[in-house]
Each structure stands twice: as structure tokens, then as C-alpha cells.
């Protein structure tokens, strides 16, 4: 059924498009026929140039979409289907559409009649094609307007009307943009008031025999008793208080329809309502009160760079109930005078001077509380000061093993790097919150160099000059899977919400992709199971704000089976069912406490499901909701230490309608609280699903002697809560003993500073140990995640200055589903390996998970969280920093103490002729030899190579231009991958080897079909080629020669083939994430699965048989690396062929020279006789 839904969507879209082809063809502007007129053919043949991509800088082309494959009635690329699968990657109002076959041919070139519409999409009908011909497989792209920006708002206009309430307007323009290019409204209205109209102000009037009746309710209609009613603008005296039904009655209030009343109730935002005359003596009013909601920020100030004398604007915006109206701005921690700076939610600084540089933040305030923004940094440059040095910084890349440089034999080469800094905005640009014209320091010019290697020349392009260029807009992504915490089964088709906004569904494998909105500080995501088998998971997911993507596995808890309660009786539900342990507490629901959402009492049978997340079970930490943070009285985020979370789901039996309750008691066993001071500070919290923050519901008090419940002489803490709209609660203590822990990730266990890995998700779980047993924690109390950047990551944690093992922590790291390994600790941790000096290392008690049992996984480490002593020089350089020293932690040099992780899959090597750091998308350079041709969309291609042999083998892919005239025969890059053993098949391993995908180059003019050569290390012979892959390559000429059994060559396919071909292709807006997902599918041998256990017998493209070499004999792979010329001469001599010199770093037998081979490939005339091999039987 799941697989049927996407097919049904496509069929419906196809039927819709096919239903009106005549009308679309007749309306030329809306649905032209691409195969009609000569002028249209000429226009369609015109390939878009880079200048066409930006029409006056206001539009650009999207990536190519292909949601349908030809079959049945034809090929249908409908906008409805494209929006369903790709969401916001397609703009709302495309300006143009282009279609090409997957062979990059235009419809007119293949003689096919097709249709398109900017409202419906593209379609090709088989019945309209010439006799015996059917539609090709098409993909389409759209020209979309760039994010046009509004001008500043104009001044407010006059207030409408001559007296009393009115409104005024202000307007803004969308300069230079087409209609609907700017998002939002061009006109904004605001209420205003002129002098009162004669005879309309009855606030102070008394009308005999007149009556005002009213009700006060919640948005769901639940009546609110105890609310105080006054006249608006006259807070005293109180006119009335609502009764149990939320009603009130006031005599003597005029019923002319002009009376406004104000209502207040503790826990709710004040409400106002206008009385409506029912008759000459009676008026009625209904006032809706909304629950107080603490302020939360939706826009935060951003760091800026300006030259002296320029202007700058910082922006801040908060929401909540009520909406905050008061804003305060601070410079370097000092409050700015509102009268001097005349700020509101925005702060404008004009004619900047050096003294105005520094940090800025805002605070927003309402009746519900205060929220503080993040800190923005303003850099003020003196006239002529350079922020982007044209001389590049040093950046070393690793060369192939046979390319050692100089007398030192260095394996590294300096290709240069431009600093990641913002250039100052241009003077005269409009002041705005978002800087559309931001410029960044990036590559201005590249130069080509040649590196002398063992018998061949390796090309490389280096940065010659840096300059201020237009910033590349960051694409921030979070991808992952949602699985059950107990069984690991995927949560299929769960709804995904960002705040209240629905953004999509998880896939069949529970997978999801979220594009993080700009200026997001906390990514709060809710996953809702439509079948209600799992608890709604509210997660705060980490991401890299500089761009790129991270992979996150989300675990959700299964709901507890419901029990039946009698609404007319008192009911007690235990909290905490950990095996062999007493409950942590209980919920006591008095009789008659159940209500419908509208406040009507419910007296039937209640189906109650109370799911408790017990921190005494360490496996539950990954399934916890949110990140256990709250906003303190100063508006700052602060951490909580949990003693358990519980979700309450109450439903009426039969109808399944959701029920609410009046006050209920939450009792907590005081004997379960071991940390000093926690019993006194324990509070009951509820989770705000909009912000992912916990908000206080109730404090606790110790049960008095008169009401003491004697159950094994236990003492309870008592709290009260009403179960209303919020259903997820937490037993938490605000913890003030806080620190940060510094962690870095590296490419391998050598821990070279220049080889750090960015985008790694590091997770720290706080553990509370049992007294005297540091290695045996009693419970977890908090968890946090952070993403490593160029200088590692700092993770918040609880710590203690007096007792080193009062808190311990368990730390893990993952990259795209791959678990990283920390430094070893057995038999004793070595300071130089762990990254922490003695004697602080011994005090921290560093232990990797396999310290006591080598059979355990090496995926984490445990430490004591000993707060550093500021008077001890051994403890002030990390890896643990005081809470107020976050900046010192973030800016700490690599030589300072830190904990280390390294990638397990270190047996890989990548070389790009045009250097590119995948963790820094801004380092991309437009060049014909760029491995990734499109910086907005990255397509990763892998081929699975099976090897039958007694050991692991390295497999190399050599990637060169195959068909494009600008790149033909030129190297794009090299990839090496070591095969991984299949634990279920002895003597068998497989390698997932990356190759450069075929497709358009960076200028989007012509595609290039990459010439890929795969060569395994050792004495190997190809014995099989996937039959589907072989047939595909034969049907899509030119065909690369494959008669050399020691390797394999192919012209890479353009189509995204799947596991049936042994080819794995993933397209994503982040290159590293695309590669990680493709590798996971390759290991699994499927097109939609994911595994880190190699399955060598499924989904393979090539099979080689490799043998052990005699002692002392080098492999062909090694001989080619050491001396290609000599190795080639030896091979030809062994084959009896004439000696011939070749400069190719990867020569193979019986294959024409490079120039001749390229000529044959270009002409599509490679028709060599292929020797029959055992692979032909496959």
C-alpha cells in the first residue's frame, strides 16, 4: 500500500495533464507545443549559458527533476508531483521551463511532440508520436526568481475616519522585481484612534435597567471560572468574577454596543471583548483568553562587518502570548539608552565609529517572561583596512602515495585557502535585516600546477588570489531516520512539523530531509505517528549553520498500552516500571476530574495511556524529547536534570475523543532523589512544542504528617497539574553546576590538526553514579548534541568542583550513520593519544567502552566531569571549561586539551584536481574540472566491487573527461577504497568506490560522460560484470574498451541506476551527506536501505578474483604506482607485444593509446573485439 501511494499520485497527475492536451496546445502562452514552429525549435535548441542563468541578477535555474519514467501513456513531469517529492526546492511561481531527455537532447532533436505549462508542468504522450516511436525519458528544470527584497517601509498614512477608532496604512516596494517576486505583503495596516466620537464613550456611563452578560472561555470553548472583569482602560473597580461556567452578569452597563471589557486570569494573557447589543437593555460579550506563553525568538541579530562611517541594522523579533512589545538592546553587555538610539525591535547605528565595534544582543519582554537573543559581533574597519587578504592562506592536501615531494618526501601539497570572512557591505545599500548583497572572501583566481610523480605528471589547481565575491547562500540540511527505540523498526509516513507548520512526511524507511529555514537558532521538529502507536517525538536537532548537512537517527518511544479508568472514582497510575526497581512516583486523578475539550464533564470509562521515560534505564536517553532546556528569569537558556518524563493520553471509550482533566496530583518518591539539594528544587514542567523548551507547571512540597501516605515508609513530594493542551511532562531540577566539554574529530587515528572532520554529531549523556561506583551509573540525567566545526565542538554538561565523580558522562560521535572511535584507553590512557595532559587525565578517569572487555564496541568513552580548578595551571587549558567560558572553549587552539574521535573507515583516499572542502561549501570554485559541477546540488555515484580473495584489497577509480571538448582526457580526480570483509562469507570482501558522475559541467552547457577506470590492488582478474550494467553500457555508446581483465573501464551512465546494476547514486544539497547515504546503500546492496555491515553478495557491479602473491613479488597495482613505464614494458614483454612508451598513470593491456582512445570515444566508434571471459556467463 505504501509503495502504491506515490504511484497513485503520479497516475492522477498524468490523468490531469492528459485530459486537456488540446486546450493546453491552443493556449500558446500557457501550454505551447515544443515540436511545432521553427522559431520554437531554435529557441529550444539554445542551451542556457551562465549569463542566461541570471536574468539581470533576478532569476536562476533550478536543478533537474525527473519524477516519472516513460511507460503507459507517456512521460509526465507534473508540477504537482515535483512539489510533492521536492517541496521548497521548486519556487511558487516559475518564470520558465526547460526539458531535455536524460541523454541531454532537446525534444526537437529527437523529433518528439511534447507539451509544457508553467502551471501544470511537462508531458509527452505516446499516442502523439510518429509511428513506432514512444516518448523518451525526460527531466525538467525551472527558472525561478531569486529572493527579491522589499524596500524599507514608508511612513504611516493618516488615520482613517474623523473620530473614534480607525486604521492607517504604510507601504513598501519590491524594486526591480517582477510581480509576486517578493514574499509578503506590500501594504501593512495598524489600528489608530482619533478623538472619541460624540456620545460613544460609555465606559463611565451608568444606564439604569441595562444588563451586560458575558462568558470567558479558552480557544477550545472551555469555560474559565474565577476571571476578573473590568471596563477597558479602568482596571478598578472589578465589575464581576466569572462563575464555575465562566459566566458573569453586570447591571447598569450601557447596551449601546460601544462598551469594551477587559478580563484577567492568572496563567492567561489578558483579553478584551466588545459588547454587542442584544436588545435595547441587554448586551452580551464573549472573551477568549489564551494561556500565557513565554516569549521565544523568531529573528535574532546577526554579525556584521562595516567600514567606519557606514550604517548597520540589527534585528530582533519575538513571539509568545501575549506578543512581546518591549525590547532592550545591549552593547558589550551594557544597556543602550532608548531615548538616544530610538530603537524598537530593530537597532540602527549610523556613521559607525571604532568605539561601536563589539557585541550586541537584545531582550524581549512580556507579562509571561523575558527572552535573551544570541550575541552578534559588529566589526568596524578603518578606511582602507583589508578584511580579505589577496594572498591565500596555507592549505595542505594529501597527494597519492607515489607523489612524494622534495627531499623530505612530503605527502602534502599547499593548494591555498581563502579565509572564511565576511566582507563589509557597500555604503548606500538599503538597511535591512537580511543582507541580500553580502560578500565573502573567496577564490578570485586559480592557477594550474603540475606535480612530478613516479612516472607521470599529476595536475592540480591552486588558489592564486582571494577577493571579495558574492556569498554563496548556505544550504543547511538535516537528514536522518526515525526508528522505534525498542525494535528499530522505521516510523513510516509520520507527519513532520516545524513548529506548527507541516513540512512533509517520513519515507517508507523512516527517512526524512529537512531544509533548515534561514536565521534558525533552534531546530524544533515534531514527528507525529498517524497510527498513534508511538509517542509524538519533539526533538531539537543539531545542524551546521554555516551550510551543509548532518545525519541524525531519531528514536521514538512506543506508547504504553491503555488501561481503563472509571471517571467517577479516584485513580492512581504508577510512574516508572524499570525492572527490579520501585516506581519513581505516581499520578493521582480524583473522581469527576475528566472533561471534554469544551469543558463539558465526562463520566464514562476512560482509556488512559501513561508512557513513562525512565532515566534509570540508560537505553532511554536517545528517545527523550527536546534537549532539557528552559528559559531562566534573565531570559537565558539553562539546563535541566531529569528524573523522568511522562506522556498522558486520555480518551473517551468508544468515540476516542481526547479528554482533559482538572487538577491532579503528581507524587514523587523522595527516596529516589540522591543528589544533595535536588529534593528542595524539584519542579514539574511541561514541554512547549513550538519552542522545544520546558516551562514550569508546579513546584513540589513534602507531604504533611496528616496526609502522609505510608507505603513502605516512603515520603512523597507533591505537585499539581492540569492535563490540558500539553501532554508531555517532566520531573526536573534546574542544575547550576555546569561546564563545557571540548571534543574534536579527525580523519584517522593519527590526529593530525589539519585533518579534522566537520559535520560530526557528538552526543554527551550525563550520568549520575551510585555512591562509590563511578563505573556503574544509576541513571542518566541529561543529554546534549553538537556538530563539529573547523575548531571542534563544545558540549554542555553537568560538573562538580568538590567531587570529581559526582557526575560522569558518556560521549559518542557519528557521521552520516557511521560511528567514530575515540582514542584508546587500554591498558592505560596515553596523554598524547587521548589529547589531555597529566595529571588532569587521571582525575577525569578516561575510559573507552572496550577498556575492560576488548569484545565490546569502541564507539564511546566515559569520563568524570571534574570542574577545572582556576588556580591549577594543569586544568585551565581544557578539555573541561567553566560555564561562563564558552568563548574560550570555542576559540581554544588545537594544542589545548581536548578529547578525540577518529573515523573508522580510514582506508580511503580522495584527490581532486580542483581542491574543494566538502565541509565548506563556500570553497567551491567554478571550473570545468571541478568534481562537483553544481554547488547547489551534489550527486554522488558509487560502484560496488566484489573481490574473492584471502585479504582486503585497495580499489582505485581513475576519473577523466570522456566526451566534453573542454575536459576530454583530463583528470578530474582519484578515489581509493579498501574492500571490507563480509563476515558471513569467508574469503569474500567488497569495496564501495566513488566515481565522478556523468552530467552537466558547471556552465550547464554540455554534459560530460566521465571515463572511469577501476583497478584493484594485487594479482586480480575480473571474472564477472553485472549483466544489466553491461547491457546498459552497450545500449548507450560510446562503449569503453573492457578487454583488460585486470581492470574495468566504462563511460559512466547518465541515468541514476540502482542496486540491480551495482551502481548507487544519491543527490543531495550537501556532498558529504550524499556520499554517506550512497555508501550506506552500497554496503546494504539496496537502493533505499542503509547498513554499515558489508553484504558482498548483493547489489554488485563487478567481481574480481585475487590471489596471494609469492613472497617478495609486488602487485601490478604497486608496480604501476612505483614505475608505470617499467611495469607497462614488462607487461607488453610478457604478452609478446612491441615495447611502447606511455605516460598514462593507469595503463592497461591491449587498449589503444589515450589520444586514439579519446578519438574513438568521441566518434562513438569503439567496437573492439572483447575476449570471452567467465563474466559473460553472468
GROMACS .gro file of N, CA and C in nm, residues 789-875:
model
  261
  789UNK      N    1   3.271   2.184   1.407
  789UNK     CA    2   3.307   2.280   1.303
  789UNK      C    3   3.456   2.274   1.277
  790UNK      N    4   3.514   2.377   1.216
  790UNK     CA    5   3.658   2.377   1.190
  790UNK      C    6   3.743   2.373   1.316
  791UNK      N    7   3.682   2.408   1.431
  791UNK     CA    8   3.756   2.406   1.557
  791UNK      C    9   3.690   2.314   1.659
  792UNK      N   10   3.629   2.205   1.612
  792UNK     CA   11   3.569   2.110   1.703
  792UNK      C   12   3.433   2.153   1.752
  793UNK      N   13   3.393   2.100   1.870
  793UNK     CA   14   3.262   2.129   1.928
  793UNK      C   15   3.275   2.138   2.079
  794UNK      N   16   3.187   2.220   2.140
  794UNK     CA   17   3.180   2.233   2.285
  794UNK      C   18   3.042   2.187   2.329
  795UNK      N   19   3.038   2.086   2.417
  795UNK     CA   20   2.911   2.029   2.460
  795UNK      C   21   2.884   2.065   2.606
  796UNK      N   22   2.762   2.112   2.637
  796UNK     CA   23   2.729   2.143   2.776
  796UNK      C   24   2.716   2.015   2.858
  797UNK      N   25   2.751   2.024   2.985
  797UNK     CA   26   2.745   1.909   3.074
  797UNK      C   27   2.738   1.959   3.217
  798UNK      N   28   2.691   1.870   3.306
  798UNK     CA   29   2.696   1.899   3.449
  798UNK      C   30   2.833   1.860   3.501
  799UNK      N   31   2.882   1.934   3.600
  799UNK     CA   32   3.013   1.904   3.656
  799UNK      C   33   3.013   1.943   3.804
  800UNK      N   34   3.116   1.900   3.875
  800UNK     CA   35   3.122   1.929   4.018
  800UNK      C   36   3.266   1.963   4.055
  801UNK      N   37   3.284   2.067   4.136
  801UNK     CA   38   3.419   2.110   4.172
  801UNK      C   39   3.472   2.036   4.293
  802UNK      N   40   3.383   1.983   4.377
  802UNK     CA   41   3.429   1.920   4.500
  802UNK      C   42   3.455   1.771   4.482
  803UNK      N   43   3.366   1.704   4.410
  803UNK     CA   44   3.378   1.560   4.393
  803UNK      C   45   3.388   1.529   4.244
  804UNK      N   46   3.500   1.474   4.201
  804UNK     CA   47   3.526   1.455   4.058
  804UNK      C   48   3.425   1.363   3.993
  805UNK      N   49   3.378   1.259   4.067
  805UNK     CA   50   3.287   1.163   4.006
  805UNK      C   51   3.142   1.185   4.046
  806UNK      N   52   3.108   1.307   4.094
  806UNK     CA   53   2.968   1.336   4.124
  806UNK      C   54   2.883   1.324   3.998
  807UNK      N   55   2.939   1.366   3.886
  807UNK     CA   56   2.875   1.347   3.756
  807UNK      C   57   2.977   1.281   3.663
  808UNK      N   58   2.929   1.188   3.585
  808UNK     CA   59   3.011   1.131   3.479
  808UNK      C   60   2.938   1.152   3.348
  809UNK      N   61   3.007   1.127   3.238
  809UNK     CA   62   2.947   1.147   3.106
  809UNK      C   63   2.988   1.035   3.014
  810UNK      N   64   2.897   1.000   2.923
  810UNK     CA   65   2.922   0.903   2.817
  810UNK      C   66   2.914   0.979   2.685
  811UNK      N   67   3.019   0.975   2.605
  811UNK     CA   68   3.031   1.057   2.485
  811UNK      C   69   3.047   0.968   2.363
  812UNK      N   70   2.968   0.994   2.258
  812UNK     CA   71   2.976   0.922   2.131
  812UNK      C   72   2.980   1.023   2.017
  813UNK      N   73   3.015   0.976   1.897
  813UNK     CA   74   3.020   1.063   1.779
  813UNK      C   75   2.981   0.982   1.657
  814UNK      N   76   2.910   1.046   1.563
  814UNK     CA   77   2.865   0.977   1.441
  814UNK      C   78   2.867   1.075   1.325
  815UNK      N   79   2.893   1.021   1.208
  815UNK     CA   80   2.894   1.100   1.084
  815UNK      C   81   2.816   1.022   0.979
  816UNK      N   82   2.694   1.072   0.948
  816UNK     CA   83   2.614   1.007   0.846
  816UNK      C   84   2.581   0.862   0.877
  817UNK      N   85   2.561   0.828   1.004
  817UNK     CA   86   2.533   0.691   1.041
  817UNK      C   87   2.656   0.610   1.075
  818UNK      N   88   2.774   0.661   1.044
  818UNK     CA   89   2.900   0.593   1.076
  818UNK      C   90   2.944   0.632   1.217
  819UNK      N   91   2.970   0.533   1.300
  819UNK     CA   92   3.018   0.559   1.435
  819UNK      C   93   3.168   0.582   1.433
  820UNK      N   94   3.214   0.689   1.499
  820UNK     CA   95   3.356   0.718   1.509
  820UNK      C   96   3.412   0.656   1.636
  821UNK      N   97   3.543   0.631   1.635
  821UNK     CA   98   3.609   0.569   1.750
  821UNK      C   99   3.688   0.674   1.829
  822UNK      N  100   3.675   0.674   1.963
  822UNK     CA  101   3.759   0.761   2.044
  822UNK      C  102   3.897   0.701   2.062
  823UNK      N  103   3.988   0.780   2.117
  823UNK     CA  104   4.124   0.732   2.142
  823UNK      C  105   4.119   0.616   2.242
  824UNK      N  106   4.209   0.518   2.229
  824UNK     CA  107   4.207   0.401   2.320
  824UNK      C  108   4.251   0.438   2.461
  825UNK      N  109   4.211   0.355   2.558
  825UNK     CA  110   4.248   0.378   2.697
  825UNK      C  111   4.315   0.257   2.761
  826UNK      N  112   4.323   0.146   2.690
  826UNK     CA  113   4.379   0.024   2.749
  826UNK      C  114   4.523   0.003   2.700
  827UNK      N  115   4.615  -0.043   2.786
  827UNK     CA  116   4.596  -0.072   2.929
  827UNK      C  117   4.589   0.055   3.015
  828UNK      N  118   4.652   0.164   2.967
  828UNK     CA  119   4.644   0.292   3.034
  828UNK      C  120   4.628   0.401   2.929
  829UNK      N  121   4.543   0.500   2.952
  829UNK     CA  122   4.528   0.608   2.853
  829UNK      C  123   4.657   0.687   2.839
  830UNK      N  124   4.697   0.711   2.714
  830UNK     CA  125   4.819   0.786   2.686
  830UNK      C  126   4.782   0.932   2.661
  831UNK      N  127   4.841   1.026   2.733
  831UNK     CA  128   4.804   1.168   2.716
  831UNK      C  129   4.817   1.217   2.573
  832UNK      N  130   4.923   1.174   2.502
  832UNK     CA  131   4.942   1.221   2.365
  832UNK      C  132   4.839   1.168   2.269
  833UNK      N  133   4.777   1.055   2.302
  833UNK     CA  134   4.674   0.997   2.216
  833UNK      C  135   4.535   1.048   2.251
  834UNK      N  136   4.506   1.052   2.379
  834UNK     CA  137   4.375   1.099   2.424
  834UNK      C  138   4.359   1.248   2.397
  835UNK      N  139   4.469   1.326   2.411
  835UNK     CA  140   4.464   1.470   2.388
  835UNK      C  141   4.455   1.551   2.514
  836UNK      N  142   4.477   1.487   2.632
  836UNK     CA  143   4.467   1.556   2.761
  836UNK      C  144   4.593   1.526   2.841
  837UNK      N  145   4.651   1.629   2.897
  837UNK     CA  146   4.776   1.612   2.971
  837UNK      C  147   4.750   1.559   3.112
  838UNK      N  148   4.854   1.502   3.168
  838UNK     CA  149   4.850   1.459   3.308
  838UNK      C  150   4.883   1.578   3.399
  839UNK      N  151   4.838   1.581   3.524
  839UNK     CA  152   4.760   1.476   3.593
  839UNK      C  153   4.610   1.490   3.577
  840UNK      N  154   4.565   1.589   3.496
  840UNK     CA  155   4.421   1.610   3.480
  840UNK      C  156   4.354   1.487   3.417
  841UNK      N  157   4.428   1.416   3.330
  841UNK     CA  158   4.371   1.299   3.264
  841UNK      C  159   4.333   1.192   3.366
  842UNK      N  160   4.419   1.170   3.465
  842UNK     CA  161   4.386   1.070   3.568
  842UNK      C  162   4.265   1.115   3.650
  843UNK      N  163   4.256   1.244   3.678
  843UNK     CA  164   4.143   1.296   3.755
  843UNK      C  165   4.011   1.275   3.680
  844UNK      N  166   4.016   1.285   3.547
  844UNK     CA  167   3.894   1.268   3.466
  844UNK      C  168   3.857   1.122   3.448
  845UNK      N  169   3.950   1.030   3.473
  845UNK     CA  170   3.919   0.887   3.467
  845UNK      C  171   3.875   0.841   3.329
  846UNK      N  172   3.944   0.881   3.225
  846UNK     CA  173   3.907   0.849   3.086
  846UNK      C  174   3.907   0.698   3.064
  847UNK      N  175   3.795   0.643   3.011
  847UNK     CA  176   3.784   0.502   2.979
  847UNK      C  177   3.702   0.484   2.851
  848UNK      N  178   3.764   0.418   2.751
  848UNK     CA  179   3.688   0.384   2.632
  848UNK      C  180   3.599   0.265   2.663
  849UNK      N  181   3.494   0.245   2.585
  849UNK     CA  182   3.394   0.142   2.617
  849UNK      C  183   3.453   0.002   2.618
  850UNK      N  184   3.563  -0.022   2.546
  850UNK     CA  185   3.623  -0.155   2.543
  850UNK      C  186   3.739  -0.168   2.641
  851UNK      N  187   3.749  -0.077   2.738
  851UNK     CA  188   3.864  -0.076   2.828
  851UNK      C  189   3.877  -0.207   2.906
  852UNK      N  190   3.765  -0.255   2.959
  852UNK     CA  191   3.768  -0.378   3.039
  852UNK      C  192   3.735  -0.502   2.958
  853UNK      N  193   3.668  -0.488   2.846
  853UNK     CA  194   3.630  -0.603   2.764
  853UNK      C  195   3.657  -0.570   2.618
  854UNK      N  196   3.765  -0.623   2.559
  854UNK     CA  197   3.800  -0.591   2.419
  854UNK      C  198   3.694  -0.632   2.319
  855UNK      N  199   3.600  -0.720   2.359
  855UNK     CA  200   3.495  -0.763   2.267
  855UNK      C  201   3.387  -0.658   2.247
  856UNK      N  202   3.381  -0.558   2.332
  856UNK     CA  203   3.279  -0.454   2.320
  856UNK      C  204   3.314  -0.356   2.208
  857UNK      N  205   3.212  -0.285   2.160
  857UNK     CA  206   3.233  -0.187   2.055
  857UNK      C  207   3.316  -0.070   2.109
  858UNK      N  208   3.393  -0.008   2.019
  858UNK     CA  209   3.480   0.103   2.057
  858UNK      C  210   3.417   0.235   2.013
  859UNK      N  211   3.292   0.255   2.048
  859UNK     CA  212   3.220   0.369   1.993
  859UNK      C  213   3.197   0.483   2.090
  860UNK      N  214   3.259   0.481   2.208
  860UNK     CA  215   3.238   0.588   2.303
  860UNK      C  216   3.339   0.584   2.415
  861UNK      N  217   3.334   0.688   2.499
  861UNK     CA  218   3.419   0.689   2.618
  861UNK      C  219   3.342   0.751   2.734
  862UNK      N  220   3.391   0.722   2.855
  862UNK     CA  221   3.330   0.773   2.976
  862UNK      C  222   3.435   0.852   3.055
  863UNK      N  223   3.391   0.965   3.112
  863UNK     CA  224   3.481   1.049   3.190
  863UNK      C  225   3.410   1.097   3.315
  864UNK      N  226   3.489   1.133   3.416
  864UNK     CA  227   3.439   1.209   3.529
  864UNK      C  228   3.434   1.356   3.490
  865UNK      N  229   3.327   1.422   3.526
  865UNK     CA  230   3.313   1.564   3.492
  865UNK      C  231   3.361   1.649   3.609
  866UNK      N  232   3.494   1.654   3.622
  866UNK     CA  233   3.557   1.731   3.729
  866UNK      C  234   3.574   1.875   3.684
  867UNK      N  235   3.506   1.966   3.751
  867UNK     CA  236   3.515   2.107   3.714
  867UNK      C  237   3.658   2.155   3.734
  868UNK      N  238   3.713   2.228   3.635
  868UNK     CA  239   3.853   2.270   3.647
  868UNK      C  240   3.875   2.369   3.760
  869UNK      N  241   3.989   2.353   3.825
  869UNK     CA  242   4.029   2.443   3.933
  869UNK      C  243   4.101   2.563   3.870
  870UNK      N  244   4.046   2.684   3.882
  870UNK     CA  245   4.109   2.801   3.817
  870UNK      C  246   4.248   2.833   3.870
  871UNK      N  247   4.285   2.777   3.985
  871UNK     CA  248   4.417   2.803   4.043
  871UNK      C  249   4.518   2.694   4.007
  872UNK      N  250   4.475   2.596   3.928
  872UNK     CA  251   4.564   2.487   3.888
  872UNK      C  252   4.597   2.502   3.740
  873UNK      N  253   4.722   2.529   3.708
  873UNK     CA  254   4.762   2.552   3.568
  873UNK      C  255   4.737   2.432   3.481
  874UNK      N  256   4.735   2.311   3.539
  874UNK     CA  257   4.712   2.189   3.460
  874UNK      C  258   4.567   2.175   3.416
  875UNK      N  259   4.474   2.256   3.472
  875UNK     CA  260   4.332   2.236   3.445
  875UNK      C  261   4.266   2.354   3.374
   0.00000   0.00000   0.00000
